[in-house]
Short mmCIF file of C-alpha atoms in Angstrom, two decimals:
data_model
loop_
_atom_site.label_atom_id
_atom_site.label_comp_id
_atom_site.label_asym_id
_atom_site.label_seq_id
_atom_site.Cartn_x
_atom_site.Cartn_y
_atom_site.Cartn_z
CA MET S 207 0.00 0.00 0.01
CA LEU S 208 1.29 3.44 -0.94
CA GLU S 209 0.14 6.58 0.87
CA PHE S 210 0.27 9.91 -1.01
CA ASP S 211 -1.07 13.32 -0.19
CA PRO S 212 -4.90 13.29 -0.54
CA SER S 213 -4.60 16.07 -3.09
CA GLN S 214 -3.28 13.45 -5.53
CA ALA S 215 -6.52 11.41 -5.37
CA GLY S 216 -7.62 10.18 -8.74
CA LEU S 217 -4.07 10.01 -10.19
CA SER S 218 -2.64 6.71 -11.42
CA ALA S 219 0.26 5.03 -9.61
CA ALA S 220 2.26 2.05 -10.80
CA VAL S 221 4.64 -0.47 -9.29
CA SER S 222 7.28 -2.43 -11.23
CA THR S 223 9.17 -5.48 -9.96
CA PRO S 224 11.54 -7.93 -11.69
CA ASP S 225 9.83 -10.93 -13.26
CA PRO S 226 11.05 -14.05 -11.36
CA ALA S 227 11.35 -15.96 -14.64
CA ASP S 228 13.63 -13.29 -16.14
CA SER S 229 15.18 -10.63 -13.95
CA THR S 230 15.81 -8.41 -16.98
CA ALA S 231 12.03 -8.26 -17.58
CA ILE S 232 9.74 -5.99 -15.59
CA SER S 233 6.22 -6.67 -14.29
CA THR S 234 4.17 -3.47 -13.90
CA GLN S 235 0.83 -3.18 -12.10
CA THR S 236 -1.22 0.03 -11.68
CA GLY S 237 -3.84 1.47 -9.37
CA THR S 238 -5.82 4.68 -8.82
CA ILE S 239 -5.15 6.80 -5.71
CA ALA S 240 -8.21 6.92 -3.45
CA ALA S 241 -9.69 9.97 -1.74
CA ASP S 242 -7.56 9.40 1.35
CA GLY S 243 -4.39 9.31 -0.74
CA SER S 244 -3.87 5.53 -0.55
CA VAL S 245 -3.53 2.96 -3.31
CA THR S 246 -2.98 -0.79 -2.94
CA ILE S 247 -1.08 -2.56 -5.72
CA ARG S 248 -0.21 -6.26 -5.93
CA ASP S 249 2.81 -7.45 -7.90
CA PHE S 250 5.64 -10.04 -7.75
CA ALA S 251 7.61 -10.07 -4.52
CA GLY S 252 10.96 -8.27 -4.73
CA PRO S 253 12.44 -4.78 -4.99
CA ALA S 254 9.88 -2.36 -6.45
CA ALA S 255 10.04 0.86 -8.47
CA VAL S 256 7.15 3.33 -8.07
CA TYR S 257 5.71 5.68 -10.70
CA LEU S 258 3.10 8.42 -10.59
CA GLN S 259 1.18 9.80 -13.59
CA SER S 260 0.52 13.48 -12.99
CA ALA S 261 -2.58 15.36 -14.16
CA ASP S 262 -0.75 16.49 -17.37
CA GLY S 263 -0.19 12.82 -18.31
CA GLN S 264 3.53 12.82 -17.52
CA VAL S 265 4.90 9.69 -15.76
CA HIS S 266 7.38 10.33 -12.94
CA GLU S 267 9.57 7.72 -11.26
CA LEU S 268 9.61 8.37 -7.54
CA GLY S 269 12.32 7.78 -4.95
CA GLY S 270 14.89 5.03 -4.59
CA VAL S 271 18.11 3.77 -6.11
CA PRO S 272 18.66 1.72 -9.29
CA LEU S 273 17.10 -1.74 -9.28
CA PRO S 274 19.54 -4.69 -9.54
CA GLY S 275 19.92 -5.85 -13.13
CA THR S 276 18.37 -2.69 -14.62
CA THR S 277 19.63 0.75 -15.57
CA THR S 278 16.37 2.64 -16.00
CA HIS S 279 14.49 1.79 -12.79
CA ARG S 280 15.05 2.54 -9.12
CA GLN S 281 14.05 0.65 -5.98
CA ALA S 282 11.66 2.83 -4.01
CA ALA S 283 9.95 0.13 -1.91
CA SER S 284 9.85 -3.66 -1.34
CA ILE S 285 7.16 -6.26 -1.81
CA TYR S 286 7.28 -9.30 0.49
CA ARG S 287 5.53 -12.52 -0.41
CA GLY S 288 2.09 -12.89 1.20
CA GLN S 289 2.35 -9.62 3.15
CA THR S 290 1.08 -6.07 2.82
CA TRP S 291 3.54 -3.33 3.66
CA THR S 292 2.46 0.30 3.85
CA TYR S 293 4.79 3.03 2.60
CA ALA S 294 4.25 6.82 3.04
CA TYR S 295 5.62 9.07 0.33
CA SER S 296 7.35 12.37 1.13
CA SER S 297 7.51 14.71 -1.82
CA ASN S 298 10.05 16.90 0.04
CA SER S 299 12.65 14.18 0.20
CA ASP S 300 11.32 12.01 -2.69
CA THR S 301 11.37 8.95 -0.46
CA PHE S 302 9.00 6.17 0.63
CA THR S 303 9.11 5.20 4.33
CA ALA S 304 7.67 1.95 5.65
CA VAL S 305 4.99 2.82 8.27
CA ALA S 306 3.29 -0.56 8.71
CA PHE S 307 5.04 -3.83 8.02
CA PRO S 308 4.83 -7.48 9.12
CA PRO S 309 8.13 -8.97 10.29
CA THR S 310 8.73 -11.63 7.58
CA PRO S 311 7.40 -12.84 4.24
CA VAL S 312 4.95 -15.73 4.26
CA GLN S 313 6.65 -19.00 3.37
CA PRO S 314 4.73 -21.77 1.54
CA SER S 315 3.05 -24.07 4.06
CA THR S 316 3.32 -27.24 1.97
CA ALA S 317 5.66 -28.78 -0.59
CA ALA S 318 2.80 -28.68 -3.10
CA GLU S 319 2.70 -24.90 -2.70
CA VAL S 320 6.47 -24.63 -3.14
CA VAL S 321 6.36 -26.17 -6.61
CA THR S 322 3.82 -23.55 -7.74
CA GLN S 323 6.43 -20.81 -7.21
CA ILE S 324 8.80 -19.67 -9.92
CA PRO S 325 12.48 -19.97 -8.86
CA ILE S 326 14.29 -16.68 -9.42
CA THR S 327 17.57 -18.45 -10.29
CA HIS S 328 18.98 -21.29 -12.33
CA TYR S 329 21.40 -23.57 -10.45
CA THR S 330 22.98 -27.01 -10.00
CA VAL S 331 22.50 -29.24 -6.94
CA THR S 332 24.89 -31.95 -5.72
CA THR S 333 24.61 -34.26 -2.69
CA SER S 334 27.46 -35.57 -0.53
CA GLY S 335 27.97 -37.42 2.73
CA VAL S 336 27.14 -40.97 3.80
CA ALA S 337 24.27 -42.29 1.72
CA GLY S 338 21.27 -44.02 3.27
CA GLN S 339 18.60 -43.50 5.88
CA GLY S 340 19.69 -42.20 9.26
CA ASN S 341 22.49 -39.97 7.94
CA LEU S 342 22.92 -36.24 7.45
CA VAL S 343 22.43 -34.97 3.90
CA PHE S 344 24.91 -32.36 2.59
CA LEU S 345 23.67 -30.23 -0.28
CA THR S 346 25.73 -27.87 -2.42
CA PHE S 347 23.92 -25.38 -4.68
CA SER S 348 26.33 -24.06 -7.31
CA SER S 349 26.25 -21.94 -10.47
CA VAL S 350 23.35 -20.02 -8.85
CA SER S 351 22.51 -17.09 -11.06
CA PRO S 352 19.40 -14.93 -11.55
CA ASN S 353 17.19 -16.01 -14.44
CA GLY S 354 17.98 -13.99 -17.56
CA ILE S 355 21.48 -13.09 -16.34
CA GLY S 356 24.65 -15.19 -16.42
CA ASP S 357 26.19 -13.77 -13.25
CA PRO S 358 28.99 -15.97 -11.81
CA ASN S 359 29.46 -13.48 -8.96
CA TYR S 360 25.84 -13.61 -7.74
CA SER S 361 25.68 -13.13 -3.96
CA SER S 362 22.67 -12.94 -1.65
CA GLN S 363 21.15 -14.32 1.56
CA ALA S 364 18.88 -17.39 1.60
CA THR S 365 16.90 -19.23 4.25
CA THR S 366 16.25 -22.95 3.69
CA TYR S 367 13.24 -25.02 4.77
CA VAL S 368 12.47 -28.73 4.64
CA TYR S 369 8.92 -29.96 4.04
CA GLY S 370 6.51 -31.90 5.42
CA ALA S 371 5.70 -29.01 7.72
CA PRO S 372 8.19 -26.26 6.89
CA ASP S 373 11.18 -26.75 9.21
CA ALA S 374 13.84 -24.06 8.94
CA VAL S 375 17.30 -25.60 8.73
CA GLY S 376 19.21 -22.32 8.73
CA GLY S 377 20.35 -19.35 6.72
CA SER S 378 23.04 -19.39 4.05
CA PHE S 379 25.10 -16.77 2.26
CA ILE S 380 25.20 -17.29 -1.48
CA ASN S 381 28.82 -16.47 -2.29
CA HIS S 382 29.70 -16.11 -5.96
CA GLY S 383 26.86 -18.41 -6.93
CA THR S 384 27.50 -21.16 -4.34
CA TYR S 385 25.97 -22.07 -0.97
CA HIS S 386 25.74 -25.15 1.28
CA VAL S 387 22.93 -26.64 3.35
CA VAL S 388 23.04 -29.48 5.86
CA ILE S 389 19.76 -31.46 6.14
CA PRO S 390 19.12 -33.27 9.46
CA ALA S 391 19.14 -37.10 9.37
CA LEU S 392 15.43 -37.09 10.27
CA TYR S 393 14.66 -36.14 6.67
CA SER S 394 16.63 -39.02 5.20
CA TYR S 395 13.49 -41.10 5.86
CA GLY S 396 10.77 -40.49 3.29
CA VAL S 397 11.02 -37.97 0.43
CA HIS S 398 11.10 -34.28 1.43
CA THR S 399 11.20 -31.05 -0.51
CA VAL S 400 14.01 -28.63 0.30
CA ALA S 401 13.45 -25.00 -0.65
CA SER S 402 15.55 -21.85 -0.19
CA PHE S 403 13.99 -18.35 -0.16
CA ASP S 404 15.46 -14.86 -0.29
CA LYS S 405 14.53 -11.99 2.02
CA TYR S 406 11.47 -11.15 -0.08
CA GLY S 407 10.14 -14.72 0.18
CA ARG S 408 11.02 -15.52 -3.41
CA LEU S 409 12.01 -19.11 -4.20
CA VAL S 410 15.76 -19.24 -4.89
CA ALA S 411 16.26 -22.99 -5.39
CA THR S 412 14.59 -26.30 -4.60
CA THR S 413 15.40 -29.98 -4.60
CA THR S 414 14.33 -33.22 -2.87
CA VAL S 415 16.12 -35.39 -0.34
CA GLY S 416 15.45 -38.70 1.39
CA ASP S 417 14.48 -42.24 0.57
CA ALA S 418 10.85 -43.27 0.05
CA THR S 419 11.64 -46.91 0.86
CA MET S 420 10.12 -48.04 4.15
CA PRO S 421 12.76 -49.50 6.49
CA PRO S 422 12.28 -53.28 6.55
CA ALA S 423 11.39 -55.32 9.61
CA PRO S 424 14.23 -57.53 10.93
CA PRO S 425 14.85 -60.59 8.69
CA GLY S 426 13.14 -63.69 9.97
CA SER S 427 10.55 -61.80 12.00
CA SER S 428 6.81 -62.30 11.56
CA ALA S 429 6.51 -58.62 10.51
CA ALA S 430 9.14 -59.11 7.79
CA ALA S 431 7.11 -62.00 6.36
CA HIS S 432 4.01 -59.74 6.07
CA PRO S 433 5.26 -56.35 4.85
CA LEU S 434 1.81 -55.21 3.64
CA ASP S 435 0.59 -55.27 7.26
CA THR S 436 3.41 -53.16 8.65
CA GLY S 437 4.33 -49.52 9.19
CA THR S 438 7.29 -47.68 10.68
CA VAL S 439 7.65 -45.52 13.73
CA LEU S 440 10.67 -43.18 13.67
CA ILE S 441 11.71 -41.86 17.05
CA GLN S 442 13.96 -38.82 17.34
CA VAL S 443 15.69 -38.81 20.73
CA SER S 444 17.80 -36.44 22.73
CA ASN S 445 20.07 -37.16 25.70
CA ILE S 446 20.09 -40.87 24.91
CA MET S 447 23.30 -42.66 24.10
CA PHE S 448 24.13 -43.95 20.64
CA GLY S 449 23.41 -47.67 20.49
CA THR S 450 20.66 -47.64 23.15
CA ILE S 451 18.12 -50.37 22.36
CA PHE S 452 14.48 -49.47 21.66
CA THR S 453 11.93 -52.27 21.50
CA SER S 454 8.43 -52.15 19.96
CA THR S 455 5.78 -54.66 20.95
CA VAL S 456 2.63 -55.03 18.89
CA ALA S 457 -0.01 -57.77 18.67
CA ASP S 458 0.83 -60.23 15.89
CA PRO S 459 -2.20 -60.62 13.59
CA THR S 460 -0.76 -63.78 12.10
CA ALA S 461 -0.88 -65.67 15.43
CA PRO S 462 -3.85 -64.72 17.67
CA GLY S 463 -2.67 -64.03 21.18
CA ALA S 464 0.96 -63.68 20.15
CA LEU S 465 3.07 -60.52 20.19
CA SER S 466 5.46 -59.20 17.57
CA VAL S 467 8.63 -57.81 19.16
CA VAL S 468 11.01 -55.70 17.06
CA SER S 469 14.11 -53.95 18.39
CA SER S 470 16.56 -51.43 16.98
CA SER S 471 19.28 -49.13 18.33
CA VAL S 472 19.77 -45.39 18.29
CA GLY S 473 21.93 -44.27 15.34
CA HIS S 474 24.41 -41.41 15.05
CA GLY S 475 21.64 -39.00 14.03
CA GLY S 476 19.74 -39.62 17.28
CA LEU S 477 17.14 -41.66 15.38
CA VAL S 478 15.73 -45.14 15.79
CA ALA S 479 13.40 -46.71 13.22
CA LEU S 480 11.11 -49.58 14.21
CA THR S 481 9.08 -51.42 11.54
CA ASN S 482 6.39 -53.64 12.99
CA PHE S 483 2.74 -54.60 12.49
CA ALA S 484 0.32 -51.68 12.39
CA GLY S 485 -1.53 -50.98 15.62
CA PRO S 486 -0.98 -49.51 19.07
CA ALA S 487 2.56 -50.30 20.19
CA ARG S 488 4.44 -50.34 23.46
CA ILE S 489 7.95 -48.90 23.31
CA ASP S 490 10.54 -50.01 25.87
CA VAL S 491 13.91 -48.27 26.19
CA GLU S 492 16.64 -50.24 27.87
CA SER S 493 18.03 -48.96 31.15
CA THR S 494 21.73 -48.07 30.99
CA PRO S 495 24.01 -46.13 33.32
CA GLU S 496 24.41 -43.48 30.60
CA ASN S 497 20.65 -42.97 30.34
CA ASN S 498 20.21 -42.63 34.11
CA PHE S 499 16.96 -44.59 33.89
CA PRO S 500 16.23 -46.43 37.19
CA ALA S 501 14.34 -49.04 35.19
CA THR S 502 13.30 -49.72 31.61
CA LEU S 503 11.42 -46.70 30.21
CA THR S 504 8.02 -47.56 28.70
CA GLY S 505 5.76 -45.47 26.51
CA GLU S 506 3.16 -45.77 23.76
CA VAL S 507 3.01 -44.95 20.07
CA ASN S 508 0.74 -45.86 17.13
CA ILE S 509 2.02 -47.60 14.03
CA TYR S 510 0.05 -46.99 10.80
CA ARG S 511 0.00 -49.36 7.88
CA ALA S 512 2.31 -48.30 5.02
CA GLN S 513 3.16 -45.04 6.82
CA LEU S 514 6.26 -43.66 8.51
CA VAL S 515 5.25 -41.67 11.57
CA THR S 516 7.68 -39.63 13.66
CA TYR S 517 7.70 -39.30 17.45
CA GLY S 518 10.04 -37.40 19.72
CA TYR S 519 11.57 -38.20 23.06
CA PRO S 520 11.26 -36.35 25.37
CA SER S 521 7.74 -35.68 24.20
CA VAL S 522 7.14 -32.64 22.00
CA SER S 523 3.67 -32.30 23.50
CA ASN S 524 3.61 -34.00 26.86
CA VAL S 525 -0.04 -33.74 27.85
CA ASP S 526 0.05 -36.98 29.86
CA SER S 527 2.52 -39.45 31.25
CA ASN S 528 3.47 -40.80 27.82
CA PRO S 529 7.12 -39.81 27.19
CA PHE S 530 6.75 -39.97 23.36
CA GLY S 531 5.13 -37.11 21.46
CA HIS S 532 4.01 -37.14 17.83
CA PHE S 533 5.49 -34.74 15.25
CA GLY S 534 3.32 -33.24 12.51
CA PRO S 535 -0.31 -33.59 11.47
CA ALA S 536 -2.44 -36.50 12.65
CA PRO S 537 -1.41 -39.54 10.61
CA ALA S 538 -3.70 -41.99 8.83
CA PRO S 539 -3.17 -45.40 7.32
CA VAL S 540 -2.81 -45.86 3.59
CA ILE S 541 -6.09 -47.16 2.16
CA PRO S 542 -5.53 -50.15 -0.16
CA ALA S 543 -5.79 -49.00 -3.76
CA SER S 544 -7.48 -52.18 -4.97
CA ALA S 545 -9.61 -55.04 -3.71
CA GLU S 546 -6.72 -57.37 -4.51
CA GLU S 547 -4.39 -55.44 -2.21
CA ALA S 548 -6.92 -55.55 0.61
CA GLU S 549 -7.36 -59.30 0.13
CA ALA S 550 -3.62 -59.70 0.76
CA LEU S 551 -3.80 -58.08 4.21
CA THR S 552 -3.81 -60.28 7.29
CA PRO S 553 -7.19 -60.46 9.10
CA VAL S 554 -7.26 -59.54 12.78
CA ALA S 555 -10.88 -60.54 13.54
CA THR S 556 -13.57 -62.94 12.48
CA SER S 557 -17.15 -62.11 11.50
CA THR S 558 -20.21 -63.09 9.47
CA VAL S 559 -21.97 -60.87 6.95
CA SER S 560 -25.58 -61.15 5.77
CA PRO S 561 -27.72 -61.15 3.67
CA SER S 562 -26.19 -63.16 0.86
CA SER S 563 -28.84 -62.18 -1.69
CA TRP S 564 -30.91 -59.10 -2.56
CA GLN S 565 -32.76 -57.33 -5.33
CA PRO S 566 -30.15 -56.02 -7.81
CA GLY S 567 -30.06 -52.25 -7.98
CA SER S 568 -31.70 -51.77 -4.55
CA ASP S 569 -30.04 -50.39 -1.43
CA VAL S 570 -28.89 -53.22 0.82
CA THR S 571 -28.32 -53.12 4.60
CA LEU S 572 -25.44 -55.41 5.42
CA ASP S 573 -25.34 -56.85 8.94
CA VAL S 574 -21.86 -57.71 10.18
CA THR S 575 -22.26 -60.02 13.14
CA ASN S 576 -20.05 -62.25 15.29
CA VAL S 577 -17.29 -59.69 15.05
CA THR S 578 -14.69 -61.25 17.31
CA PRO S 579 -11.24 -59.61 17.78
CA THR S 580 -8.47 -62.18 17.85
CA ALA S 581 -6.67 -60.36 20.70
CA ALA S 582 -7.48 -58.40 23.84
CA THR S 583 -7.86 -54.65 23.56
CA ASP S 584 -8.37 -51.78 25.96
CA ASP S 585 -10.09 -49.65 23.30
CA ALA S 586 -13.66 -48.72 24.14
CA SER S 587 -14.85 -48.81 20.55
CA LEU S 588 -13.82 -49.51 17.00
CA THR S 589 -14.77 -47.22 14.14
CA VAL S 590 -15.10 -48.87 10.75
CA ASP S 591 -14.79 -46.99 7.48
CA ASN S 592 -16.77 -48.81 4.80
CA TYR S 593 -15.38 -48.75 1.27
CA VAL S 594 -16.67 -50.04 -2.04
CA TYR S 595 -14.32 -50.98 -4.88
CA SER S 596 -13.17 -51.11 -7.87
CA THR S 597 -11.59 -47.83 -6.79
CA PRO S 598 -12.04 -47.13 -3.05
CA THR S 599 -15.25 -45.16 -2.50
CA LEU S 600 -16.10 -44.32 1.11
CA LEU S 601 -19.67 -45.34 2.05
CA GLY S 602 -19.51 -43.98 5.56
CA SER S 603 -18.44 -45.14 9.00
CA SER S 604 -19.79 -47.50 11.65
CA THR S 605 -18.85 -47.76 15.30
CA ILE S 606 -18.64 -51.01 17.24
CA SER S 607 -18.87 -50.66 20.99
CA LEU S 608 -16.33 -53.03 22.57
CA ALA S 609 -17.62 -52.23 26.06
CA THR S 610 -20.68 -54.41 25.44
CA ALA S 611 -20.92 -57.73 23.65
CA ALA S 612 -23.28 -60.56 22.86
CA SER S 613 -23.40 -63.61 25.12
CA ASP S 614 -20.71 -65.27 23.01
CA GLY S 615 -18.42 -62.25 23.40
CA SER S 616 -18.84 -61.06 19.83
CA HIS S 617 -19.90 -57.67 18.47
CA ALA S 618 -22.04 -56.44 15.55
CA TYR S 619 -22.76 -53.44 13.36
CA SER S 620 -24.45 -52.67 10.02
CA PHE S 621 -24.25 -50.27 7.12
CA VAL S 622 -26.04 -49.54 3.84
CA VAL S 623 -24.67 -50.24 0.37
CA PRO S 624 -26.32 -47.99 -2.25
CA GLY S 625 -28.11 -49.65 -5.13
CA ALA S 626 -25.52 -48.34 -7.57
CA PHE S 627 -23.17 -51.00 -6.21
CA THR S 628 -25.55 -53.98 -5.72
CA SER S 629 -26.18 -55.11 -9.26
CA GLY S 630 -22.64 -56.35 -9.93
CA GLY S 631 -21.83 -58.13 -6.69
CA MET S 632 -19.40 -56.95 -4.04
CA SER S 633 -16.57 -57.89 -1.72
CA LEU S 634 -16.65 -56.78 1.94
CA ARG S 635 -13.50 -55.66 3.80
CA LEU S 636 -12.82 -54.03 7.17
CA SER S 637 -9.61 -52.42 8.35
CA THR S 638 -8.55 -50.79 11.62
CA SER S 639 -7.68 -47.16 12.19
CA SER S 640 -4.03 -48.03 12.00
CA GLY S 641 -4.78 -49.63 8.65
CA VAL S 642 -4.53 -53.23 9.70
CA SER S 643 -6.84 -55.39 7.62
CA SER S 644 -9.76 -56.02 9.94
CA ARG S 645 -11.82 -57.03 6.99
CA SER S 646 -14.89 -59.09 6.46
CA THR S 647 -14.51 -60.38 2.95
CA GLY S 648 -16.75 -62.14 0.54
CA TRP S 649 -18.23 -62.02 -2.92
CA MET S 650 -21.90 -61.16 -2.78
CA GLY S 651 -24.49 -60.49 -5.46
CA PRO S 652 -25.62 -61.77 -8.83
CA SER S 653 -22.52 -61.13 -10.93
CA ARG S 654 -19.74 -63.56 -11.71
CA ARG S 655 -17.30 -60.58 -11.85
CA PRO S 656 -18.52 -58.60 -8.81
CA ALA S 657 -17.76 -55.05 -7.83
CA GLN S 658 -16.39 -54.87 -4.30
CA THR S 659 -16.97 -53.08 -1.00
CA ARG S 660 -14.77 -53.01 2.02
CA GLN S 661 -14.50 -51.34 5.37
CA LEU S 662 -11.60 -49.68 7.12
CA HIS S 663 -11.55 -49.31 10.91
CA ARG S 664 -10.41 -46.44 13.08
CA PRO S 665 -10.32 -47.29 16.83
CA ARG S 666 -11.57 -44.61 19.17
CA ARG S 667 -9.73 -44.88 22.40
CA ARG S 668 -10.88 -44.04 25.85
CA PRO S 669 -9.17 -41.05 27.52
CA ARG S 670 -5.99 -42.24 29.19
CA ALA S 671 -7.48 -41.73 32.65
CA GLN S 672 -10.10 -44.37 31.83
CA ARG S 673 -7.65 -46.92 30.55
CA PRO S 674 -5.66 -49.33 32.73
CA HIS S 675 -1.98 -48.52 33.04
CA PRO S 676 0.21 -50.17 32.05
CA ARG S 677 -2.04 -50.87 29.09
CA ARG S 678 -2.97 -54.31 27.83
CA LEU S 679 -1.39 -54.72 24.46
CA LEU S 680 -3.58 -55.88 21.66
CA PRO S 681 -2.94 -57.10 18.19
CA PRO S 682 -3.92 -54.61 15.52
CA ARG S 683 -7.68 -54.49 15.27
CA PRO S 684 -9.05 -57.80 13.93
CA THR S 685 -9.62 -58.40 10.29
CA LEU S 686 -12.27 -60.75 9.32
CA PRO S 687 -11.16 -63.91 7.56
CA HIS S 688 -11.73 -64.40 3.88
CA TRP S 689 -15.02 -66.05 3.06
CA ARG S 690 -17.24 -66.37 0.01
CA ILE S 691 -21.00 -66.31 -0.47
CA PRO S 692 -22.45 -67.86 -3.61
CA ALA S 693 -23.73 -65.23 -6.03
CA ARG S 694 -27.50 -65.38 -6.40
CA THR S 695 -30.50 -63.04 -6.51
CA THR S 696 -33.82 -63.05 -4.81
#
């Protein structure tokens, strides 16, 4: 926003900034001065020249010093990405003075937003250091030069962020077209966007780091034999010795009543990755003299199918006695992309579904009865997301109360399948909130090549105060075994 004397109301003002795609090109936007002398003009972030068209039609460039890369324009003000700065113009000194200004430009909040920005430079990126997950990543940006100019002596300041959530990893000075960035080992797990911005919030350079491969479960373990049913918890620790053993314990869906125990040690980056079956997990940290733990430290985390979820110790948000706190947005399991993928998941419950026949094209209420988890749980209820396939379409959610049960100890719920899905047959699946396949499966309906429905579960847990402590560990929420119903119509 520019503030002029009110006597200049009705005149046209213009702002010019360098085009990020070509710094030798100029973007110019105009506005009309209002009765109070103000005019708001939006243009590319960066150094800005200001012009005023007087009543006689003459255009005057106001204030400032020459803009970088140009000889005919001067910087009178600055535009910062996502922010509105207010400048007051003094005709006596021919200067603009900032009178209202936020502290910093607005950085993109997501990696997807980063890639919509135009980098203001061309550059080369190289990676060095020890390759692999759990190690620092060293980046060198070289031959950095403004677009439209081959400037080997380009120098500037840049601040670099890593995404998921933007995490600032420090400032760098671009010296003769070169700068260096060190990426924490945390971001060697999964693929992350790295982006550097100048003081105006303009994107200087971007690249990606990390490895999308999920760390495998230990060879020979039950979890290693069923990789589709697993997820990874990555714990970032402080004040814990390198080599300290962390152990995750999760119910094993392949052997009702059994537990899957996976251990790993803290690496040089202060990270420990544990890949185990999806579900609520107990974490035990060995007691050592260096840790000063009087006994083995125990806490809780959640493992989500096909996801890598990061926790911190000590907790980043310690609202209860759990020493592990979750980083980032609330995670969710990966929904199987096809009925075939869901069929390959390991069931963690048994159930029966009826009816087995109906009028094609009519809505059908499916009753899922005899839902029997294959392991003990301290969850008060289980929320089931019902999907229909060929591509996963959410039909809604159902909640099973685990606090009450039929005389045989089983549970039940029902949901409606719209008629659009009942004329080709269907396949039922259930899966827990952590993404474990708690499915009730079966072909139903009149078609020999049925469409398919399935359900995905999300457990709703009682508040910690209502749960026994230490908690009873359960296998990931039960999936119903595979069963088939002959296709027929009423």
